[in-house]
Amino acid sequence: MKKCLTCNANYASTASNCSVCGGAPEMQGSMPLYAPALAQEGGGFKASYFAELAHLEADNFWFRARNRLIVWALEKYYSGFQSLLEIGCGTGYVLSSIAQAFPRARLQGAELFVAGLDFAAARQPTIDFMQMDARQIPFVDEFDVIGAFDVLEHIEEDELVLKQMHAALKARGIILLTVPQHTWLWSPVDNYACHVRRYSAQELHRKVEGAGFEVLRSTSFVSSLLPAMWVSRFAQKKSLKEIDATAEFRISPWLNRMLEKILGLEIRMIRHGINFPLGGSRLVVARKK
Ligand SMILES: [Zn+2]
């Protein structure tokens, strides 16, 4: 069901207007804007970064490996899902992999910034996109799966977002989260990326469970590259005044291939049930109780 952000009533997902107050989101072409006041520069991210990102992510080992991990987690924990909402879908790169792996699922992408959605809609014309504030999700009891991949760390009110995700999920629905991990890895790169925090496993579990979920799986990843990451970021802390946060993405093709192979091995171990304690990122799969 949709939830009216004007009067809080629930109404049919297929209706365009609230059945109680008649309210409807502003539209930009076929795209609903549920939080139009924040659509350009809503905070937590630099809208200009999307152009750069769209260019980098398709070839980059980290984005490619993360997609493999996400698709694997969907297959493992909810292979028969019919509907999925991705919060903070950015340029739609993750959704494009999900659409390939699950061609029959109904996919929706939500993003605060219209700039990201323009890339996303151009890339995936079959997926529905909307502009939305994750702190006010205009759905109740609607999705089998909600994903937020490297999104929560941008939002001050992460617990509120988790509760909103809980409400928007159907009974027994699952969330898939990835977040940057370890406070001691905090560096200027995090500042540049507008991160509010890096998580510990304990903090994320506490917040996820506090929102009404049961954790099904939790593991670090990018574990094998942790020493290299630490060196790279520690060096930056010391020497760089001007941060070049995308430098980690602009690496030579052979190194990119090698790193993707290393992360591929890691994913294979995760598939076999290994949970890594340490790593640059953390994946959590949790089910609505
Ligand atoms: Zn209403």
Coordinates of C-alpha atoms and ligand atoms in Angstrom, one line a residue:
M1 CA 0.0 0.0 0.0
K2 CA 1.0 3.6 -0.4
K3 CA 1.1 5.9 2.6
C4 CA -0.1 9.4 2.1
L5 CA 2.5 11.9 3.4
T6 CA -0.1 14.6 3.8
C7 CA -2.8 12.8 5.9
N8 CA -1.0 9.5 6.8
A9 CA -3.9 7.4 5.3
N10 CA -3.0 4.2 3.5
Y11 CA -4.3 3.6 0.0
A12 CA -3.9 1.2 -2.9
S13 CA -0.4 1.1 -4.5
T14 CA -2.0 1.4 -7.9
A15 CA -3.8 4.6 -7.2
S16 CA -2.1 7.9 -8.0
N17 CA -4.0 9.9 -5.5
C18 CA -4.7 9.4 -1.8
S19 CA -8.3 8.0 -1.4
V20 CA -8.8 10.1 1.8
C21 CA -7.4 13.6 1.1
G22 CA -6.8 13.4 -2.6
G23 CA -3.2 14.3 -2.1
A24 CA -0.6 13.1 -4.7
P25 CA 3.2 13.6 -5.1
E26 CA 4.5 16.3 -7.5
M27 CA 5.5 14.7 -10.8
Q28 CA 8.5 15.3 -12.9
G29 CA 7.6 13.5 -16.2
S30 CA 6.6 10.0 -15.0
M31 CA 8.7 10.3 -11.9
P32 CA 7.0 11.0 -8.5
L33 CA 8.8 13.5 -6.3
Y34 CA 7.8 12.7 -2.7
A35 CA 10.3 15.1 -1.1
P36 CA 10.7 17.8 -3.8
A37 CA 12.2 20.4 -1.4
L38 CA 15.2 18.1 -1.0
A39 CA 15.5 16.9 -4.6
Q40 CA 18.4 19.1 -5.6
E41 CA 20.8 19.3 -2.6
G42 CA 19.1 17.4 0.3
G43 CA 22.3 16.9 2.2
G44 CA 24.3 13.8 2.9
F45 CA 25.7 13.6 -0.6
K46 CA 27.0 15.7 -3.3
A47 CA 24.7 15.7 -6.3
S48 CA 27.5 16.5 -8.7
Y49 CA 29.2 13.2 -7.6
F50 CA 26.7 11.1 -9.6
A51 CA 28.2 12.1 -13.0
E52 CA 31.5 10.9 -11.8
L53 CA 30.1 7.8 -10.2
A54 CA 28.1 6.6 -13.2
H55 CA 31.3 6.7 -15.2
L56 CA 33.4 4.8 -12.6
E57 CA 31.2 2.1 -11.1
A58 CA 30.6 -0.1 -14.1
D59 CA 34.3 -1.1 -14.4
N60 CA 35.4 -0.7 -10.8
F61 CA 36.2 -3.9 -8.9
W62 CA 34.5 -2.7 -5.7
F63 CA 31.1 -1.9 -7.3
R64 CA 31.2 -5.1 -9.3
A65 CA 32.1 -7.3 -6.4
R66 CA 29.4 -5.6 -4.2
N67 CA 26.8 -6.3 -6.9
R68 CA 27.8 -10.0 -6.9
L69 CA 27.5 -10.2 -3.2
I70 CA 24.0 -8.5 -3.2
V71 CA 22.7 -10.8 -5.9
W72 CA 24.0 -13.8 -4.1
A73 CA 22.4 -12.7 -0.8
L74 CA 19.0 -12.2 -2.6
E75 CA 19.3 -15.7 -4.1
K76 CA 20.2 -17.2 -0.7
Y77 CA 17.8 -15.4 1.6
Y78 CA 14.8 -14.7 -0.5
S79 CA 15.1 -16.2 -4.0
G80 CA 11.3 -16.0 -4.6
F81 CA 10.9 -12.3 -3.8
Q82 CA 8.5 -10.5 -6.1
S83 CA 9.1 -6.9 -5.2
L84 CA 12.1 -4.9 -4.2
L85 CA 12.8 -1.3 -3.2
E86 CA 16.3 0.1 -3.3
I87 CA 16.8 3.1 -1.2
G88 CA 19.5 5.5 -2.3
C89 CA 19.7 3.8 -5.7
G90 CA 22.0 6.5 -7.0
T91 CA 22.7 5.8 -10.7
G92 CA 20.8 2.5 -10.7
Y93 CA 24.0 0.3 -11.0
V94 CA 22.9 -2.2 -8.4
L95 CA 19.4 -2.4 -9.7
S96 CA 20.7 -3.2 -13.2
S97 CA 22.4 -6.3 -11.8
I98 CA 19.3 -7.3 -9.8
A99 CA 17.1 -6.8 -12.8
Q100 CA 19.4 -9.2 -14.8
A101 CA 19.3 -11.8 -12.1
F102 CA 15.6 -11.6 -11.3
P103 CA 13.9 -10.5 -14.5
R104 CA 10.4 -11.2 -13.1
A105 CA 10.6 -9.2 -9.9
R106 CA 9.0 -5.7 -9.7
L107 CA 11.9 -3.3 -8.9
Q108 CA 11.7 0.2 -7.6
G109 CA 14.5 2.6 -7.1
A110 CA 14.3 5.5 -4.7
E111 CA 16.8 8.3 -4.3
L112 CA 16.9 11.7 -2.7
F113 CA 18.6 13.4 -5.6
V114 CA 16.9 13.8 -8.9
A115 CA 20.4 14.0 -10.5
G116 CA 21.1 10.4 -9.6
L117 CA 17.6 9.3 -10.9
D118 CA 18.2 10.8 -14.3
F119 CA 21.1 8.5 -14.8
A120 CA 19.2 5.6 -13.3
A121 CA 16.1 6.1 -15.5
A122 CA 18.2 6.4 -18.6
R123 CA 20.1 3.2 -17.7
Q124 CA 17.0 1.1 -16.8
P125 CA 13.8 2.2 -18.5
T126 CA 12.0 -0.9 -17.2
I127 CA 12.5 -0.1 -13.5
D128 CA 10.3 2.4 -11.6
F129 CA 12.1 5.3 -10.0
M130 CA 11.0 7.9 -7.5
Q131 CA 12.4 10.7 -5.6
M132 CA 12.0 10.2 -1.9
D133 CA 13.3 11.0 1.6
A134 CA 14.2 7.7 3.3
R135 CA 13.1 9.2 6.6
Q136 CA 9.6 9.4 5.2
I137 CA 8.9 6.3 3.0
P138 CA 5.5 6.7 1.3
F139 CA 4.7 2.9 1.5
V140 CA 3.3 0.5 4.1
D141 CA 3.3 -3.3 3.9
E142 CA 4.4 -3.2 0.2
F143 CA 7.8 -4.8 -0.5
D144 CA 9.3 -8.3 -0.1
V145 CA 12.8 -6.8 0.0
I146 CA 14.3 -3.4 0.8
G147 CA 17.9 -2.7 0.1
A148 CA 20.1 0.2 1.1
F149 CA 23.7 -0.2 -0.1
D150 CA 26.1 2.2 1.5
V151 CA 23.3 4.6 2.3
L152 CA 22.6 4.5 6.1
E153 CA 26.0 6.1 6.9
H154 CA 25.0 9.2 5.1
I155 CA 21.9 9.8 7.3
E156 CA 21.9 11.2 10.8
E157 CA 18.5 9.6 11.6
D158 CA 19.5 6.0 10.6
E159 CA 17.3 4.4 13.2
L160 CA 14.2 6.3 11.9
V161 CA 15.1 5.1 8.4
L162 CA 15.3 1.4 9.6
K163 CA 11.8 1.8 11.2
Q164 CA 10.5 3.2 8.0
M165 CA 11.9 0.3 6.1
H166 CA 10.3 -2.0 8.6
A167 CA 6.9 -0.4 8.0
A168 CA 7.2 -0.5 4.2
L169 CA 8.1 -4.2 4.2
K170 CA 5.5 -7.0 4.0
A171 CA 5.4 -9.5 6.9
R172 CA 8.6 -11.7 6.8
G173 CA 10.2 -9.3 4.3
I174 CA 13.9 -8.8 4.5
I175 CA 16.3 -5.9 4.4
L176 CA 19.8 -6.0 2.8
L177 CA 22.3 -3.5 4.1
T178 CA 25.8 -2.7 3.3
V179 CA 27.7 0.0 5.3
P180 CA 31.3 1.1 5.8
Q181 CA 32.8 -0.4 8.9
H182 CA 35.2 0.3 11.7
T183 CA 35.5 3.8 13.3
W184 CA 39.3 3.5 13.3
L185 CA 39.1 3.5 9.5
W186 CA 37.6 7.0 9.5
S187 CA 39.6 9.2 7.2
P188 CA 39.1 12.3 5.0
V189 CA 37.6 10.1 2.4
D190 CA 34.6 9.7 4.8
N191 CA 34.3 13.4 5.1
Y192 CA 34.4 13.9 1.4
A193 CA 31.8 11.2 0.9
C194 CA 29.5 13.0 3.5
H195 CA 29.5 10.0 5.9
V196 CA 28.0 10.6 9.3
R197 CA 29.6 7.5 10.7
R198 CA 31.3 4.2 10.0
Y199 CA 29.6 1.4 11.8
S200 CA 30.7 -1.3 14.2
A201 CA 28.9 -4.7 13.9
Q202 CA 27.4 -4.1 17.4
E203 CA 26.0 -0.7 16.6
L204 CA 24.4 -1.9 13.3
H205 CA 22.9 -5.0 14.9
R206 CA 21.6 -3.0 17.8
K207 CA 19.9 -0.5 15.5
V208 CA 18.5 -3.2 13.1
E209 CA 17.1 -5.2 16.0
G210 CA 15.8 -2.1 17.6
A211 CA 13.7 -1.4 14.5
G212 CA 12.1 -4.8 14.8
F213 CA 14.3 -7.1 12.7
E214 CA 16.0 -10.4 13.3
V215 CA 19.5 -10.6 11.9
L216 CA 19.8 -13.6 9.5
R217 CA 23.4 -13.0 8.4
S218 CA 26.1 -10.5 9.1
T219 CA 29.6 -10.5 7.8
S220 CA 32.4 -8.1 6.9
F221 CA 33.6 -8.0 3.4
V222 CA 36.5 -6.3 1.7
S223 CA 38.4 -8.0 4.5
S224 CA 41.4 -9.1 2.5
L225 CA 42.0 -5.6 1.3
L226 CA 41.8 -4.1 4.7
P227 CA 45.5 -3.6 5.3
A228 CA 45.9 -1.9 1.9
M229 CA 42.9 0.3 2.7
W230 CA 44.2 1.3 6.0
V231 CA 47.6 2.2 4.6
S232 CA 46.0 4.2 1.8
R233 CA 43.7 6.1 4.1
F234 CA 46.2 6.6 6.9
A235 CA 48.7 8.0 4.4
Q236 CA 46.0 10.4 3.3
K237 CA 45.3 11.5 6.8
K238 CA 48.9 12.6 7.1
S239 CA 49.7 14.1 3.8
L240 CA 46.7 15.3 1.7
K241 CA 45.1 18.7 2.2
E242 CA 42.9 18.4 -0.9
I243 CA 41.1 15.0 -0.7
D244 CA 40.8 13.0 -3.9
A245 CA 38.3 10.5 -2.8
T246 CA 37.8 8.9 -6.2
A247 CA 41.5 8.2 -6.5
E248 CA 40.9 4.7 -5.0
F249 CA 38.6 4.1 -8.0
R250 CA 41.0 5.3 -10.7
I251 CA 43.5 2.4 -10.7
S252 CA 45.2 0.6 -13.5
P253 CA 43.1 -2.1 -15.3
W254 CA 45.4 -4.9 -14.2
L255 CA 45.2 -3.9 -10.5
N256 CA 41.4 -3.5 -10.9
R257 CA 41.2 -7.1 -12.3
M258 CA 43.4 -8.4 -9.5
L259 CA 41.4 -6.8 -6.8
E260 CA 38.2 -8.1 -8.3
K261 CA 39.6 -11.6 -8.2
I262 CA 40.6 -11.2 -4.6
L263 CA 37.1 -10.0 -3.6
G264 CA 35.6 -12.8 -5.7
L265 CA 37.5 -15.3 -3.5
E266 CA 36.1 -13.6 -0.5
I267 CA 32.5 -13.8 -1.8
R268 CA 33.1 -17.5 -2.4
M269 CA 34.1 -17.9 1.2
I270 CA 31.1 -15.9 2.4
R271 CA 28.9 -18.2 0.3
H272 CA 30.4 -21.2 2.1
G273 CA 29.2 -19.7 5.4
I274 CA 32.3 -17.9 6.6
N275 CA 31.7 -14.6 8.4
F276 CA 34.6 -12.3 8.4
P277 CA 35.1 -10.3 11.6
L278 CA 37.0 -7.4 10.0
G279 CA 36.6 -5.6 6.7
G280 CA 36.1 -2.3 5.1
S281 CA 32.4 -3.0 4.7
R282 CA 29.7 -5.0 6.4
L283 CA 26.7 -6.8 4.9
V284 CA 23.6 -7.5 7.1
V285 CA 20.6 -9.4 6.0
A286 CA 17.7 -9.2 8.4
R287 CA 14.0 -10.3 8.5
K288 CA 11.0 -8.3 9.7
K289 CA 9.7 -9.9 12.9
Ligands
ZN1 ZN -4.0 11.8 2.2

